[in-house]
Structures are given as C-alpha cells and as structure tokens.
PDB file of C-alpha atoms in Angstrom:
ATOM      1  CA  MET A   1      -4.024  11.069 -19.718  1.00  0.00           C
ATOM      2  CA  ALA A   2      -1.394  12.436 -17.341  1.00  0.00           C
ATOM      3  CA  GLN A   3       1.453  10.257 -16.189  1.00  0.00           C
ATOM      4  CA  ALA A   4       4.259  10.745 -13.667  1.00  0.00           C
ATOM      5  CA  GLN A   5       7.331   8.541 -13.601  1.00  0.00           C
ATOM      6  CA  ALA A   6       8.930   7.332 -10.387  1.00  0.00           C
ATOM      7  CA  VAL A   7      11.439   4.740  -9.202  1.00  0.00           C
ATOM      8  CA  THR A   8      11.977   1.016  -9.797  1.00  0.00           C
ATOM      9  CA  LEU A   9      13.451  -0.963  -6.903  1.00  0.00           C
ATOM     10  CA  SER A  10      15.821  -3.900  -7.106  1.00  0.00           C
ATOM     11  CA  TYR A  11      14.964  -7.033  -5.136  1.00  0.00           C
ATOM     12  CA  GLU A  12      17.547  -6.006  -2.522  1.00  0.00           C
ATOM     13  CA  ASP A  13      15.918  -2.572  -2.225  1.00  0.00           C
ATOM     14  CA  GLY A  14      12.486  -4.174  -1.898  1.00  0.00           C
ATOM     15  CA  THR A  15      13.717  -6.552   0.789  1.00  0.00           C
ATOM     16  CA  ARG A  16      15.162  -3.640   2.736  1.00  0.00           C
ATOM     17  CA  ALA A  17      11.898  -1.711   2.335  1.00  0.00           C
ATOM     18  CA  VAL A  18       9.971  -4.550   4.006  1.00  0.00           C
ATOM     19  CA  GLU A  19      12.618  -4.890   6.738  1.00  0.00           C
ATOM     20  CA  LEU A  20      12.438  -1.141   7.416  1.00  0.00           C
ATOM     21  CA  ALA A  21       8.653  -1.312   7.618  1.00  0.00           C
ATOM     22  CA  ARG A  22       8.850  -4.150  10.163  1.00  0.00           C
ATOM     23  CA  GLU A  23      11.512  -2.373  12.216  1.00  0.00           C
ATOM     24  CA  SER A  24       9.307   0.743  12.217  1.00  0.00           C
ATOM     25  CA  VAL A  25       6.213  -1.157  13.351  1.00  0.00           C
ATOM     26  CA  GLU A  26       8.125  -2.964  16.099  1.00  0.00           C
ATOM     27  CA  SER A  27       9.831   0.210  17.351  1.00  0.00           C
ATOM     28  CA  TYR A  28       6.499   2.020  17.472  1.00  0.00           C
ATOM     29  CA  VAL A  29       4.528  -0.819  19.076  1.00  0.00           C
ATOM     30  CA  ILE A  30       7.140  -1.876  21.650  1.00  0.00           C
ATOM     31  CA  ASN A  31       8.809   1.451  22.489  1.00  0.00           C
ATOM     32  CA  GLY A  32       6.430   4.101  21.177  1.00  0.00           C
ATOM     33  CA  GLN A  33       9.277   5.500  19.109  1.00  0.00           C
ATOM     34  CA  ARG A  34       9.779   6.478  15.477  1.00  0.00           C
ATOM     35  CA  GLU A  35      12.419   4.372  13.765  1.00  0.00           C
ATOM     36  CA  GLN A  36      15.045   6.320  11.806  1.00  0.00           C
ATOM     37  CA  PRO A  37      15.829   4.974   8.311  1.00  0.00           C
ATOM     38  CA  GLY A  38      19.538   5.253   9.104  1.00  0.00           C
ATOM     39  CA  SER A  39      21.981   4.980   6.204  1.00  0.00           C
ATOM     40  CA  MET A  40      19.501   4.710   3.357  1.00  0.00           C
ATOM     41  CA  ARG A  41      19.905   2.845   0.081  1.00  0.00           C
ATOM     42  CA  GLU A  42      20.147   5.161  -2.924  1.00  0.00           C
ATOM     43  CA  ALA A  43      16.614   4.337  -4.114  1.00  0.00           C
ATOM     44  CA  PHE A  44      15.189   5.436  -0.755  1.00  0.00           C
ATOM     45  CA  TYR A  45      16.035   9.073  -1.507  1.00  0.00           C
ATOM     46  CA  ALA A  46      13.489   9.120  -4.343  1.00  0.00           C
ATOM     47  CA  ARG A  47      10.300  11.057  -3.732  1.00  0.00           C
ATOM     48  CA  THR A  48       7.505   8.695  -4.645  1.00  0.00           C
ATOM     49  CA  GLY A  49       4.431   7.145  -3.103  1.00  0.00           C
ATOM     50  CA  VAL A  50       4.395   4.073  -0.898  1.00  0.00           C
ATOM     51  CA  PHE A  51       1.884   1.929   0.980  1.00  0.00           C
ATOM     52  CA  VAL A  52       2.509  -0.407   3.913  1.00  0.00           C
ATOM     53  CA  ARG A  53       0.019  -3.208   4.589  1.00  0.00           C
ATOM     54  CA  LEU A  54      -0.161  -5.358   7.719  1.00  0.00           C
ATOM     55  CA  THR A  55      -2.136  -8.593   7.764  1.00  0.00           C
ATOM     56  CA  SER A  56      -2.537 -11.074  10.594  1.00  0.00           C
ATOM     57  CA  THR A  57      -1.899 -14.774   9.956  1.00  0.00           C
ATOM     58  CA  ARG A  58      -4.084 -15.770  12.901  1.00  0.00           C
ATOM     59  CA  GLY A  59      -7.321 -17.524  12.012  1.00  0.00           C
ATOM     60  CA  ARG A  60      -8.339 -16.788   8.433  1.00  0.00           C
ATOM     61  CA  GLY A  61      -6.087 -13.757   8.337  1.00  0.00           C
ATOM     62  CA  ARG A  62      -7.335 -10.215   8.464  1.00  0.00           C
ATOM     63  CA  LEU A  63      -6.165  -6.742   7.653  1.00  0.00           C
ATOM     64  CA  ARG A  64      -4.573  -5.108  10.697  1.00  0.00           C
ATOM     65  CA  GLY A  65      -3.546  -1.897   9.036  1.00  0.00           C
ATOM     66  CA  CYS A  66      -2.719  -0.191   5.758  1.00  0.00           C
ATOM     67  CA  ASP A  67      -1.598   3.341   5.108  1.00  0.00           C
ATOM     68  CA  GLY A  68       0.394   5.451   2.681  1.00  0.00           C
ATOM     69  CA  ALA A  69      -0.113   7.682  -0.335  1.00  0.00           C
ATOM     70  CA  TYR A  70       0.291   7.229  -4.063  1.00  0.00           C
ATOM     71  CA  GLU A  71       2.209  10.515  -4.295  1.00  0.00           C
ATOM     72  CA  GLY A  72       5.065  11.308  -1.950  1.00  0.00           C
ATOM     73  CA  SER A  73       6.590  14.674  -1.074  1.00  0.00           C
ATOM     74  CA  ASP A  74       9.124  13.158   1.339  1.00  0.00           C
ATOM     75  CA  GLN A  75      11.941  10.713   0.657  1.00  0.00           C
ATOM     76  CA  LEU A  76      10.857   7.099   0.229  1.00  0.00           C
ATOM     77  CA  GLY A  77      12.812   5.867   3.279  1.00  0.00           C
ATOM     78  CA  HIS A  78      11.005   8.294   5.582  1.00  0.00           C
ATOM     79  CA  LEU A  79       7.635   7.594   3.954  1.00  0.00           C
ATOM     80  CA  ILE A  80       8.051   3.851   4.611  1.00  0.00           C
ATOM     81  CA  VAL A  81       8.656   4.583   8.299  1.00  0.00           C
ATOM     82  CA  ASP A  82       5.711   6.987   8.591  1.00  0.00           C
ATOM     83  CA  SER A  83       3.313   4.731   6.645  1.00  0.00           C
ATOM     84  CA  ALA A  84       4.285   1.682   8.721  1.00  0.00           C
ATOM     85  CA  ILE A  85       3.672   3.568  11.979  1.00  0.00           C
ATOM     86  CA  SER A  86       0.349   4.891  10.723  1.00  0.00           C
ATOM     87  CA  ALA A  87      -0.709   1.393   9.595  1.00  0.00           C
ATOM     88  CA  ALA A  88       0.053   0.059  13.088  1.00  0.00           C
ATOM     89  CA  SER A  89      -1.803   2.877  14.864  1.00  0.00           C
ATOM     90  CA  ASP A  90      -5.465   3.007  15.819  1.00  0.00           C
ATOM     91  CA  THR A  91      -6.182   5.459  12.975  1.00  0.00           C
ATOM     92  CA  SER A  92      -5.918   2.706  10.352  1.00  0.00           C
ATOM     93  CA  CYS A  93      -8.210  -0.203  11.235  1.00  0.00           C
ATOM     94  CA  GLY A  94      -9.670   1.099  14.473  1.00  0.00           C
ATOM     95  CA  SER A  95      -7.355  -0.648  16.927  1.00  0.00           C
ATOM     96  CA  GLU A  96      -3.638  -0.269  17.487  1.00  0.00           C
ATOM     97  CA  VAL A  97      -1.358  -3.234  16.827  1.00  0.00           C
ATOM     98  CA  GLU A  98      -0.142  -4.674  20.143  1.00  0.00           C
ATOM     99  CA  ALA A  99       3.159  -6.373  20.938  1.00  0.00           C
ATOM    100  CA  PRO A 100       1.776  -9.970  21.166  1.00  0.00           C
ATOM    101  CA  GLU A 101       0.540  -9.621  17.556  1.00  0.00           C
ATOM    102  CA  LEU A 102       3.951  -8.855  16.062  1.00  0.00           C
ATOM    103  CA  PRO A 103       5.053 -12.490  15.453  1.00  0.00           C
ATOM    104  CA  ASN A 104       1.818 -13.059  13.489  1.00  0.00           C
ATOM    105  CA  LEU A 105       1.996  -9.975  11.284  1.00  0.00           C
ATOM    106  CA  GLN A 106       2.832 -10.365   7.610  1.00  0.00           C
ATOM    107  CA  ILE A 107       4.176  -7.118   6.166  1.00  0.00           C
ATOM    108  CA  SER A 108       3.807  -5.938   2.585  1.00  0.00           C
ATOM    109  CA  VAL A 109       5.166  -2.770   0.961  1.00  0.00           C
ATOM    110  CA  CYS A 110       3.958  -1.283  -2.331  1.00  0.00           C
ATOM    111  CA  VAL A 111       6.321   1.266  -3.880  1.00  0.00           C
ATOM    112  CA  VAL A 112       4.683   3.394  -6.563  1.00  0.00           C
ATOM    113  CA  ARG A 113       6.466   3.401  -9.933  1.00  0.00           C
ATOM    114  CA  ASP A 114       4.081   5.671 -11.801  1.00  0.00           C
ATOM    115  CA  THR A 115       0.587   7.103 -11.677  1.00  0.00           C
ATOM    116  CA  THR A 116      -1.992   7.589 -14.401  1.00  0.00           C
ATOM    117  CA  LEU A 117      -5.019   9.862 -14.237  1.00  0.00           C
ATOM    118  CA  THR A 118      -7.422   7.940 -16.448  1.00  0.00           C
ATOM    119  CA  ASP A 119     -10.617   8.822 -18.288  1.00  0.00           C
ATOM    120  CA  ASP A 120     -11.299   5.144 -19.057  1.00  0.00           C
ATOM    121  CA  PRO A 121     -10.372   3.036 -16.012  1.00  0.00           C
ATOM    122  CA  ILE A 122     -11.979  -0.162 -17.308  1.00  0.00           C
ATOM    123  CA  ALA A 123      -9.759  -0.061 -20.402  1.00  0.00           C
ATOM    124  CA  ASP A 124      -6.612   1.050 -18.578  1.00  0.00           C
ATOM    125  CA  ILE A 125      -6.710  -0.970 -15.359  1.00  0.00           C
ATOM    126  CA  GLU A 126      -4.566  -4.097 -15.039  1.00  0.00           C
ATOM    127  CA  LEU A 127      -5.801  -6.235 -12.161  1.00  0.00           C
ATOM    128  CA  GLY A 128      -2.972  -7.249  -9.859  1.00  0.00           C
ATOM    129  CA  THR A 129      -0.743  -4.443 -11.143  1.00  0.00           C
ATOM    130  CA  HIS A 130      -2.705  -1.277 -10.492  1.00  0.00           C
ATOM    131  CA  GLY A 131      -3.878   0.212  -7.253  1.00  0.00           C
ATOM    132  CA  VAL A 132      -6.838   2.579  -7.522  1.00  0.00           C
ATOM    133  CA  ALA A 133      -7.331   6.021  -5.987  1.00  0.00           C
ATOM    134  CA  ILE A 134     -10.704   7.747  -6.343  1.00  0.00           C
ATOM    135  CA  GLU A 135     -11.369  11.382  -5.451  1.00  0.00           C
ATOM    136  CA  GLY A 136     -14.397  13.605  -5.795  1.00  0.00           C
ATOM    137  CA  ARG A 137     -17.147  15.503  -3.955  1.00  0.00           C
ATOM    138  CA  GLY A 138     -14.768  16.160  -1.078  1.00  0.00           C
ATOM    139  CA  LYS A 139     -14.093  12.459  -0.549  1.00  0.00           C
ATOM    140  CA  GLN A 140     -11.264  10.114  -1.432  1.00  0.00           C
ATOM    141  CA  ALA A 141     -10.062   6.544  -0.962  1.00  0.00           C
ATOM    142  CA  TRP A 142      -7.577   4.096  -2.403  1.00  0.00           C
ATOM    143  CA  MET A 143      -7.193   0.337  -2.692  1.00  0.00           C
ATOM    144  CA  TYR A 144      -4.044  -1.814  -2.558  1.00  0.00           C
ATOM    145  CA  PRO A 145      -3.117  -3.373  -5.947  1.00  0.00           C
ATOM    146  CA  THR A 146      -3.185  -7.013  -4.794  1.00  0.00           C
ATOM    147  CA  LEU A 147      -6.785  -6.880  -3.488  1.00  0.00           C
ATOM    148  CA  PRO A 148      -8.684  -7.759  -6.706  1.00  0.00           C
ATOM    149  CA  CYS A 149      -6.620 -10.928  -7.221  1.00  0.00           C
ATOM    150  CA  GLU A 150      -6.887 -11.906  -3.543  1.00  0.00           C
ATOM    151  CA  ASN A 151     -10.678 -11.510  -3.612  1.00  0.00           C
ATOM    152  CA  ASP A 152     -11.460 -12.439  -7.240  1.00  0.00           C
ATOM    153  CA  TRP A 153     -12.917  -9.003  -8.046  1.00  0.00           C
ATOM    154  CA  SER A 154     -13.664  -7.782 -11.554  1.00  0.00           C
ATOM    155  CA  SER A 155     -12.503  -4.327 -12.623  1.00  0.00           C
ATOM    156  CA  PHE A 156     -16.033  -3.023 -12.073  1.00  0.00           C
ATOM    157  CA  GLU A 157     -16.198  -4.460  -8.557  1.00  0.00           C
ATOM    158  CA  TYR A 158     -12.728  -3.108  -7.737  1.00  0.00           C
ATOM    159  CA  LEU A 159     -13.769   0.409  -8.739  1.00  0.00           C
ATOM    160  CA  ASP A 160     -17.162   0.179  -7.023  1.00  0.00           C
ATOM    161  CA  ARG A 161     -15.586  -1.024  -3.767  1.00  0.00           C
ATOM    162  CA  THR A 162     -13.102   1.869  -3.862  1.00  0.00           C
ATOM    163  CA  CYS A 163     -16.048   4.247  -4.300  1.00  0.00           C
ATOM    164  CA  ARG A 164     -17.815   2.665  -1.346  1.00  0.00           C
ATOM    165  CA  LYS A 165     -14.666   2.997   0.780  1.00  0.00           C
ATOM    166  CA  ALA A 166     -14.633   6.709  -0.103  1.00  0.00           C
ATOM    167  CA  GLY A 167     -18.288   7.081   0.859  1.00  0.00           C
ATOM    168  CA  LEU A 168     -19.348   7.563  -2.756  1.00  0.00           C
ATOM    169  CA  PRO A 169     -22.193   5.685  -4.441  1.00  0.00           C
ATOM    170  CA  LYS A 170     -21.627   2.638  -6.610  1.00  0.00           C
ATOM    171  CA  GLY A 171     -20.636   3.645 -10.130  1.00  0.00           C
ATOM    172  CA  ALA A 172     -19.499   7.133  -9.078  1.00  0.00           C
ATOM    173  CA  TRP A 173     -16.164   6.459 -10.779  1.00  0.00           C
ATOM    174  CA  GLU A 174     -17.955   6.961 -14.115  1.00  0.00           C
ATOM    175  CA  ASP A 175     -19.077  10.519 -13.223  1.00  0.00           C
ATOM    176  CA  ASP A 176     -17.313  13.642 -14.484  1.00  0.00           C
ATOM    177  CA  ASP A 177     -16.852  15.104 -10.993  1.00  0.00           C
ATOM    178  CA  VAL A 178     -14.967  12.017  -9.744  1.00  0.00           C
ATOM    179  CA  SER A 179     -11.359  11.357 -10.766  1.00  0.00           C
ATOM    180  CA  VAL A 180      -9.715   7.946 -10.980  1.00  0.00           C
ATOM    181  CA  THR A 181      -5.954   7.581 -10.628  1.00  0.00           C
ATOM    182  CA  LEU A 182      -4.268   4.245 -11.256  1.00  0.00           C
ATOM    183  CA  PHE A 183      -0.931   3.655  -9.554  1.00  0.00           C
ATOM    184  CA  ASP A 184       1.466   0.985 -10.757  1.00  0.00           C
ATOM    185  CA  GLY A 185       3.303  -0.399  -7.765  1.00  0.00           C
ATOM    186  CA  GLN A 186       6.022  -2.904  -7.028  1.00  0.00           C
ATOM    187  CA  VAL A 187       4.817  -5.074  -4.180  1.00  0.00           C
ATOM    188  CA  PHE A 188       7.269  -6.804  -1.854  1.00  0.00           C
ATOM    189  CA  ARG A 189       6.043  -8.916   1.058  1.00  0.00           C
ATOM    190  CA  GLU A 190       7.167 -11.398   3.647  1.00  0.00           C
ATOM    191  CA  ARG A 191       6.374 -14.965   2.611  1.00  0.00           C
ATOM    192  CA  GLU A 192       5.531 -15.548   6.271  1.00  0.00           C
ATOM    193  CA  PRO A 193       5.821 -13.318   9.346  1.00  0.00           C
ATOM    194  CA  GLU A 194       9.445 -12.266   9.891  1.00  0.00           C
ATOM    195  CA  GLY A 195      10.401 -14.501   6.962  1.00  0.00           C
ATOM    196  CA  THR A 196      12.083 -14.036   3.583  1.00  0.00           C
ATOM    197  CA  VAL A 197      10.746 -11.474   1.137  1.00  0.00           C
ATOM    198  CA  GLU A 198       9.221 -12.054  -2.297  1.00  0.00           C
ATOM    199  CA  GLU A 199       8.315  -9.648  -5.079  1.00  0.00           C
ATOM    200  CA  LEU A 200       4.816 -10.184  -6.448  1.00  0.00           C
ATOM    201  CA  ASP A 201       4.343 -10.072 -10.207  1.00  0.00           C
TER     202      ASP A 201
END
C-alpha cells in the first residue's frame, strides 16, 4: 500500500480556498479572465491535489460543475483557480455557468491531504472521508468524498458508480488491471451561496 503525505489546512486557509474558488468562477464567468491568487497564504504553496465543486441551490439542487485532480504538480493556490475555472466551463457538466447563476451557486473545495493506492478498497475506504479514483484499461474517473453520505451509498455502490463514471463495468474495481486510489480530503464549503464557510467532518 503506497501512501503520499500532503498538507493540512487551518480553518482560515480553508475559508480562503473557498473564497478564491468563488472569485475565480466569478472572474471567469463575468469577464472571461483567469483570477490570479495574489499574495498567497503559506499553505497555498504546497503541491497537492484539489477539487472544486459547484452546486446550484435552485430547485432540488444539482451539480453544475466539478473538476480537479487528486495529485497536483502546481502550487495549491494556482490549482484552486484552474479547477474552479474548469468546473465552471462547459467541459465539466456540459454547459458553462452563466452570470445569472452565480448568486445560486454553492461552492465546495476539497484539498487532498494524502492518497492511498489500495488493494482492498472495501476494508480501507471510510465513507465521507475518502474520495475514490479508479484507473484502468485506458479509462479513469474520480468521485468527490461527500457523495456517498449525500446519496446514502454503500462502499460497494460508491466504487461501482465510480467505475460506471469511468466507462468500466460494475465490479471492475476488483480486477487486477484496475487500480483504486483513495484520497483523504479536507472539505470546506459555503453554508449557503456567498455565505460563511464550514469544514465538513
């Protein structure tokens, strides 16, 4: 079992990460520009993975975009900006976020603390803590760590749905030619659009 250590953010760092993600989405959607992280907090110089998730509070709420990577080669501050822009673009959920949607977007950021390449995902996975990345047969996909708790999925269903997202058959995560990486992430999100930030346990 391989493991790579990364960074742990303070609440203040997490709050700033969410604010930076929102600023990046708004700058991209309104002006078509890439936000610069500016004077970054010390933790934002770390090279680790990050995911930015955008959900709409209209109606029953729906995913408007999610992008990122569980391993990062760039500094965290820049990865937050790039992931937020990608999540808001039409490459994420098929349609670009538009300016009238911004007041109804709830923004969540998952900063990866460590990753584990596991041979026994059912034993190792902690629902609500771990995101899942599956790769094999030239295909790959990942799932945000809060999804199983939001949708009442079992570990088996979580893994099967990640396989399906990757275009792999159900149960492919058990095969030798498919790898499963668990990423432990700190998740910070707005309690409501443009509102205060909370860290999810």
